[in-house]
Coordinates of C-alpha atoms in Angstrom, one line a residue:
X41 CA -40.0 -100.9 -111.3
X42 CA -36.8 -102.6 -112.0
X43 CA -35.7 -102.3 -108.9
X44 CA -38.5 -104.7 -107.6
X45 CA -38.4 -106.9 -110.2
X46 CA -34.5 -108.1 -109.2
X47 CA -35.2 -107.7 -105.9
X48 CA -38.2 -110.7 -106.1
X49 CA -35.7 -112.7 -108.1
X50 CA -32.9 -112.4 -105.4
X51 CA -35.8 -113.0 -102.0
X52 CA -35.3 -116.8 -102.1
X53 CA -31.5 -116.4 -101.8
X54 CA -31.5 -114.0 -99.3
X55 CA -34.2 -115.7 -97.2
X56 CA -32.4 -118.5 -96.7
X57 CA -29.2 -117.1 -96.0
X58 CA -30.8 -115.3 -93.4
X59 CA -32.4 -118.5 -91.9
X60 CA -28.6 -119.9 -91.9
X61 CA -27.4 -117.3 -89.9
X62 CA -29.9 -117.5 -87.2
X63 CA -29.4 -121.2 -87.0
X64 CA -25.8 -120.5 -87.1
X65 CA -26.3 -117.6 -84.1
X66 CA -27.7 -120.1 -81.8
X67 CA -24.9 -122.1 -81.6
X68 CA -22.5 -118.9 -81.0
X69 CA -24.0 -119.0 -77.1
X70 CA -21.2 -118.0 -74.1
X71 CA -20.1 -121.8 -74.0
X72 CA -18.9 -122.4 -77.4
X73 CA -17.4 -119.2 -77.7
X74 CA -15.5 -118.8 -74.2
X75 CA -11.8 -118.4 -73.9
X76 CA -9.2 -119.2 -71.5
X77 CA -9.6 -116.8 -68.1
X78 CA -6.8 -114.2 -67.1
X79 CA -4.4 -114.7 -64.8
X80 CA -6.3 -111.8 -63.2
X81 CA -9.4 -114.0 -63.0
X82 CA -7.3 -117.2 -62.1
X83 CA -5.6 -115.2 -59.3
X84 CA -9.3 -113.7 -58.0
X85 CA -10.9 -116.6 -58.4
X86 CA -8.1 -119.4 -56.3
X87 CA -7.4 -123.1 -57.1
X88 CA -9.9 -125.0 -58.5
X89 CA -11.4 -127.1 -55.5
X90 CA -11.9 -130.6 -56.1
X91 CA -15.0 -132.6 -56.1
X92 CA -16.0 -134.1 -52.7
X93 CA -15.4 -137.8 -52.2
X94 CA -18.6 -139.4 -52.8
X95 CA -19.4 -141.7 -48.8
X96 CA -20.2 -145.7 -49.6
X97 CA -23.1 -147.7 -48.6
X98 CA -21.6 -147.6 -44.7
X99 CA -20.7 -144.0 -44.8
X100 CA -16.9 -144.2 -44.5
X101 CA -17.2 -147.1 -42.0
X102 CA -16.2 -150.8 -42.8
X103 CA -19.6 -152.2 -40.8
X104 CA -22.6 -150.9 -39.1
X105 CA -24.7 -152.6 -36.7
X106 CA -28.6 -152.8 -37.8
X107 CA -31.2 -153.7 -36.0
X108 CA -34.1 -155.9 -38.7
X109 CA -37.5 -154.6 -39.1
X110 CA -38.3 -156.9 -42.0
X111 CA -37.5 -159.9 -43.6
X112 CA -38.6 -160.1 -47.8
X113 CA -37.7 -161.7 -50.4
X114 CA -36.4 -160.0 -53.4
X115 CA -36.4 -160.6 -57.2
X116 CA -33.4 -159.9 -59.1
X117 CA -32.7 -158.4 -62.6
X118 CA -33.9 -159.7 -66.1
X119 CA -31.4 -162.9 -66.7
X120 CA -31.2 -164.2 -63.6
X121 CA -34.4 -166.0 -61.5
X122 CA -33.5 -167.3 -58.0
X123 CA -35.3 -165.4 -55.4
X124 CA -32.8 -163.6 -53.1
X125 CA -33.5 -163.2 -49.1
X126 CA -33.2 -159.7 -47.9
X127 CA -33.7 -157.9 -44.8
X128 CA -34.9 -153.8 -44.6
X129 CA -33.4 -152.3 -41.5
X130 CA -32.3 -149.4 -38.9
X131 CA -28.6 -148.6 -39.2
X132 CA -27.1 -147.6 -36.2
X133 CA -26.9 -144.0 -37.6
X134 CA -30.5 -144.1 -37.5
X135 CA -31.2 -144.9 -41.7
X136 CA -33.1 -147.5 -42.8
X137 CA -31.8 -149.3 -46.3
X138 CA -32.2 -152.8 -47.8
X139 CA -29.5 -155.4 -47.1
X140 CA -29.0 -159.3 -48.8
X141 CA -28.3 -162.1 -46.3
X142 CA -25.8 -164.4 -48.5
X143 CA -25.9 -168.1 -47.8
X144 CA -28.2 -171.1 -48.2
X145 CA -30.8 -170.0 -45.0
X146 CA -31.2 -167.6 -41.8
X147 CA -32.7 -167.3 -38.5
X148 CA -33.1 -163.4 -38.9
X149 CA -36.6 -162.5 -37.6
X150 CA -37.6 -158.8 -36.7
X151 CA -35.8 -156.8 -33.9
X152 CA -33.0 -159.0 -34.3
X153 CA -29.9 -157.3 -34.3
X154 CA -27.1 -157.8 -37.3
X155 CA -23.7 -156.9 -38.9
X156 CA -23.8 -155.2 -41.7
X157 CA -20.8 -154.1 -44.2
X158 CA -21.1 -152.5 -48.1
X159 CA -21.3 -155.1 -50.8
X160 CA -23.5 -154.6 -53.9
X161 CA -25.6 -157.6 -54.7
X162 CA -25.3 -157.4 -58.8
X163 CA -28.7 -158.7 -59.4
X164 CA -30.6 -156.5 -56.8
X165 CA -31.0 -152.7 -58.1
X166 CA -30.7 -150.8 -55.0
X167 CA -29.0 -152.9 -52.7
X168 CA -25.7 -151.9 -51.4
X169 CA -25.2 -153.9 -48.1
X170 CA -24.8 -157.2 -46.8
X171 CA -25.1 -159.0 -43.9
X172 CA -22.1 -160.3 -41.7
X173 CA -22.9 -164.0 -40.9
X174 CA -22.1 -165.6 -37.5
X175 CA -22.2 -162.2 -35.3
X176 CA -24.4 -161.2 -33.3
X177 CA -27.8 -163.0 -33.8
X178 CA -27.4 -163.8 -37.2
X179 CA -25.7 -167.7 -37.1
X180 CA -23.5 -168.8 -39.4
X181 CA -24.2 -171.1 -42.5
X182 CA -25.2 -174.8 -41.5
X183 CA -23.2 -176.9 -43.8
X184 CA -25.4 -179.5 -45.3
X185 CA -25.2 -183.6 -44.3
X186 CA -23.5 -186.1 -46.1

């Protein structure tokens, strides 16, 4: 009779001690408590292999020709408002990707075929080319008249 008596008095205590140590036992997982590997396991295991370099907008080349399958026109991010002329098109490695035509105006129509070389456009999520003005059938910009 005694014995359950102190044993009520002491359950609050030792219920929550034992709700501390589970919350303390899910934090003891294999990453927080790892240690340093063996030279055994360094010596099985080789160097460390770095990451692979990640390949730019023109996969490792400075330009890409493209051929145009669509002119649009593009609205850029939250502060800004100017609508920005862009061009979705066939790289010559056969992918298709969104590119800006920089300048004031362009004779680009569909089929035509363009220079293209990386360059992020700030404004425009998602597009990571531009076009090369004055080659091939895109013409240069036409300065304006006095």
């Amino acid at each position: 009779m005694m014995m359950s008596s102190w044993f009520w008095s002491v359950r609050p205590t030792l219920a929550s001690l034992s709700q501390a140590s589970r919350r303390a036992s899910a934090w003891t997982t294999p990453l927080l408590s790892r240690t340093m590997a063996t030279l055994n396991q360094m010596h099985r295991q080789g160097k460390p292999k770095p990451p692979p370099k990640s390949v730019g907008a023109t996969f490792g080349r400075p330009q890409l020709k493209a051929v145009i399958l669509k002119t649009m026109i593009r609205k850029p991010k939250k502060p800004n408002s100017a609508n920005r002329k862009c061009a979705r098109v066939r790289l010559s490695n056969g992918k298709e990707a969104v590119v800006f035509i920089p300048g004031e105006g362009h004779n680009l129509q569909e089929h035509n075929v363009v220079l293209v070389q990386g360059g992020r456009t700030q404004d425009l999520p998602g597009v990571k080319l531009t076009v090369v003005r004055g080659k091939y059938d895109c013409a240069h910009v036409v300065k304006k008249q006095k």
